[in-house]
């Protein structure tokens, strides 16, 4: 069992959680993820590390409540435990020799962008961060980003309630146009990553995206996570999750994420009903 | 008996065994129509009477050829002999000298190609049902209270610590044997449950999970520590296990778990599964109970399974049980060449799985991201290939379409590079398997390996045999002397 040692709500549907897992905390690197299972009947789901402490033996992740598992997870707090936490999985994000780099975080992807930006700063890169959200309430980790030695932090919202009223691609385009970046990294909803990659392609700025296909084991055993990159099938969990954004088949990824949508909606609705009955 | 001293009382001679001349005892099975709707075990096992009757057919040969047919050389003649005498505990003890998991192997060994193929009665097609007897004894042993069970004696503490990577048959057998020698053993398993393929791959209806769990429980009883949720190569590297975590030796039994695909167009459409994913969702994650459990599975109505091995049979029969109306097995040779066990092929046919032989998929068709069918080439059998089987060759211009909404690829597996990648000083074969000698020793001192990760996908009994052999070599390496 993995005791929950930290729990905090960041916005309406976004939560931060910390778990005691010393062996994993010792090895975690930016861009890697874990698989967790809440209880005996639970599903295994992947979540990216948002932070960790090898000394204190904890890891943290930030998740958005989208379905039954993340819903159940959002109802847990300090004192509860998770049945299983496995990691660190996936290839760490490449952070060395990035020169001038722009890191784009959209929605809950911002949680993944944070440790990546931090690691790139530590590796001596000149880092610009663009954080995008639908509105001011959904902007997360702003203070944490401000504490990093960034070149610039740009916040965009769809409705202008915080920062610029724009999509993340607008400032990204400006930076590319100005020739101000050597590398880009985009982490967030697939549609956002797709448009970021389309934006940077024009300027030939190498762009890495962090893919989030559906997974089962997270260790290369099942192939649920296959993605097409450069016409070749790759396993997201062991070959990724980072891939060349200019070579990824985003349409396929979006389609594959929907395999269980109907089932999942049903399960979550039922869980929701149960919760209401009990409270 | 002495010829000189005729006053000595002769030892009471056992009554000579007279083999019964009766036909091979059939195994009771559940009705095909009923069983294809649930996940309970298909075969019911012998009753004690049936087991005694079947045992009595054994000739107790002077030269028991059956033993050579068993990859771990179980003393088949003796265990059946003990059964004939009615001493089941002694019979179990004979089995367990060589095979730690008789209840498992009795169910899943390809006996018809191994021990039973070499039985002298096989020529008449009436070999002793060695596997079924083994299963009966294994179940007898499991049903005994723990005191009555054949619990291996744990040796005196040696002060040595061994890490075992993977809790499949290779790892379990190795751990048990190491413990018997008195070493402290910790198994690290990457999944949340133990058993390897026995748990995530082979379905409940062929191998009930409580059997696997009982065997794992026995190891714990012997003092083997089991830690799940640890991926060696990620959570710890092998070097870290040895340098920082205090292990004196490591056994790698991580299986060959990377599923293969055909590399044909449309293979990433929704509704295309690897057999590993399909079976893992169904077995390990119990998706058949969704939404009571949280893991979903796509329940196709028309399912095409590509392949002809045990894995393909398991996938096809699982699809049936998940409610598919039609299940096709698509195989490029003929039923005779299928590597699956005959018994499983027969069971699949009984349950209504339709065999489409001599065809090979060239494309998966789709609409709106979902599978709608497969295009397959018609094949014919040509000259024998390296495996001795006649190689399928494509008949030009004879491709056709099979309508389906689900495709399950059961094409075999390869070595998972996750662990070797972080162990650069361990030699690998060209295809990524770990190179080990006949005792399991790898090129890295103190590191041994066995099972599918060395041989490629093989069988449960071979993996267990390899685990056990490696344990003996490791003991010798750790203690500096042979026992
Ligand atoms: C490598 C990796 C890292 C991830 N990191 C994070 C993270 O740090 N924070 C976070 O909030 N989420 C992350 N995700 C996504 C997260 O795993 C899913 O949101 C989660 O599995 C949903 O589970 P659920 O049961 O709550 O929702 P479900 O009921 O399973 O799904 C609800 C909806 O979410 C979609 N969905 C399902 N699985 C995924 C998925 N893997 N990715 C995207 N959408 C999905 C479904 O199509 C469905 O519409 C990551 C995914 C991957 C593969
Ligand atoms: C569906 C199916 C049906 C089969 N049917 C039969 C049959 O009827 N008869 C028969 O004899 N054989 C059958 N086989 C083959 C047989 O199951 C295998 O040959 C056997 O299980 C191999 O044992 P193993 O211990 O080498 O590996 P596995 O059983 O694969 O076990 C390996 C274990 O190691 C774990 N692991 C992997 N990587 C790591 C890591 N890095 N760190 C920690 N743990 C790790 C895995 O999760 C797994 O639990 C079947 C196989 C399949 C897939
Ligand atoms: S282990 Fe398998 S091959 Fe050996 S005797 Fe038992 S059933 Fe036969
Ligand atoms: S070969 Fe057949 S008959 Fe002879 S001892 Fe073995 S099982 Fe019995
Ligand atoms: S999640 Fe199973 S192989 Fe990637």
GROMACS .gro file of C-alpha atoms in nm, chain A residues 2 23-24 26-27 37 40-44 68 72 83-89 214 216-217 219-224 226 228 233 235 238 252 255-256 259-260 263-264 267 270, chain B residues 190-192 200 229 231 234-237 240 244-245 257-259 261 267-270 272-274 276-277 280-281 285-286 290-298 369-370 416 418:
model
   86
    2UNK     CA    1   0.114   0.352  -0.079
   23UNK     CA    2   1.211   0.375  -0.413
   24UNK     CA    3   1.031   0.556  -0.694
   26UNK     CA    4   1.483   0.811  -0.572
   27UNK     CA    5   1.470   0.744  -0.945
   37UNK     CA    6  -0.432   0.148  -0.909
   40UNK     CA    7  -0.853  -0.423  -0.584
   41UNK     CA    8  -1.118  -0.346  -0.846
   42UNK     CA    9  -0.934  -0.046  -0.981
   43UNK     CA   10  -0.805   0.033  -1.326
   44UNK     CA   11  -0.434   0.100  -1.384
   68UNK     CA   12  -1.430   0.719  -1.280
   72UNK     CA   13  -1.244   0.823  -0.716
   83UNK     CA   14  -0.313  -0.017  -0.363
   84UNK     CA   15  -0.041   0.016  -0.627
   85UNK     CA   16   0.204   0.272  -0.755
   86UNK     CA   17   0.466   0.167  -1.012
   87UNK     CA   18   0.746   0.367  -1.165
   88UNK     CA   19   0.928   0.557  -1.281
   89UNK     CA   20   0.820   0.461  -1.633
  214UNK     CA   21  -0.449   0.469  -2.314
  216UNK     CA   22  -0.269  -0.097  -1.928
  217UNK     CA   23   0.065  -0.213  -1.788
  219UNK     CA   24   0.594  -0.158  -1.930
  220UNK     CA   25   0.572  -0.269  -2.293
  221UNK     CA   26   0.372  -0.585  -2.237
  222UNK     CA   27   0.035  -0.511  -2.398
  223UNK     CA   28   0.066  -0.268  -2.687
  224UNK     CA   29  -0.246  -0.073  -2.589
  226UNK     CA   30   0.071   0.215  -2.968
  228UNK     CA   31   0.223   0.600  -3.513
  233UNK     CA   32   0.425   0.190  -3.468
  235UNK     CA   33   0.478   0.191  -2.780
  238UNK     CA   34   0.850   0.240  -2.334
  252UNK     CA   35  -0.493   0.828  -3.476
  255UNK     CA   36  -0.926   0.827  -3.216
  256UNK     CA   37  -0.755   0.563  -3.003
  259UNK     CA   38  -1.211   0.347  -2.758
  260UNK     CA   39  -1.380   0.321  -2.422
  263UNK     CA   40  -1.823   0.259  -2.133
  264UNK     CA   41  -1.627   0.503  -1.921
  267UNK     CA   42  -1.909   0.373  -1.521
  270UNK     CA   43  -2.286   0.503  -1.191
  469UNK     CA   44   0.636  -0.546  -1.201
  470UNK     CA   45   0.261  -0.610  -1.209
  471UNK     CA   46   0.033  -0.583  -0.908
  479UNK     CA   47  -0.237  -1.244  -1.685
  508UNK     CA   48   0.490  -0.306  -0.824
  510UNK     CA   49   0.995  -0.287  -1.235
  513UNK     CA   50   1.316   0.117  -1.373
  514UNK     CA   51   1.256   0.113  -0.997
  515UNK     CA   52   1.592  -0.058  -0.938
  516UNK     CA   53   1.856  -0.168  -1.185
  519UNK     CA   54   2.154  -0.131  -0.773
  523UNK     CA   55   2.288  -0.089  -0.285
  524UNK     CA   56   2.009  -0.325  -0.184
  536UNK     CA   57   0.632  -1.014  -2.283
  537UNK     CA   58   0.653  -0.780  -2.582
  538UNK     CA   59   0.366  -0.850  -2.824
  540UNK     CA   60   0.216  -0.713  -3.467
  546UNK     CA   61  -0.335  -0.237  -3.740
  547UNK     CA   62  -0.378   0.058  -3.504
  548UNK     CA   63  -0.751   0.097  -3.566
  549UNK     CA   64  -0.978   0.086  -3.265
  551UNK     CA   65  -0.740  -0.421  -3.289
  552UNK     CA   66  -0.585  -0.581  -2.983
  553UNK     CA   67  -0.271  -0.774  -2.912
  555UNK     CA   68  -0.162  -0.982  -2.447
  556UNK     CA   69  -0.375  -0.672  -2.403
  559UNK     CA   70  -0.464  -0.897  -1.961
  560UNK     CA   71  -0.778  -0.688  -1.956
  564UNK     CA   72  -0.801  -0.676  -1.470
  565UNK     CA   73  -1.122  -0.887  -1.469
  569UNK     CA   74  -1.703  -0.413  -1.589
  570UNK     CA   75  -1.850  -0.178  -1.464
  571UNK     CA   76  -1.827  -0.350  -1.125
  572UNK     CA   77  -1.453  -0.338  -1.175
  573UNK     CA   78  -1.305  -0.031  -1.340
  574UNK     CA   79  -1.121  -0.171  -1.643
  575UNK     CA   80  -1.325  -0.181  -1.965
  576UNK     CA   81  -1.284  -0.412  -2.262
  577UNK     CA   82  -1.425  -0.374  -2.611
  648UNK     CA   83  -1.137   0.480  -3.682
  649UNK     CA   84  -1.294   0.141  -3.606
  695UNK     CA   85   1.117  -0.677  -2.359
  697UNK     CA   86   1.337  -0.257  -2.060
   0.00000   0.00000   0.00000
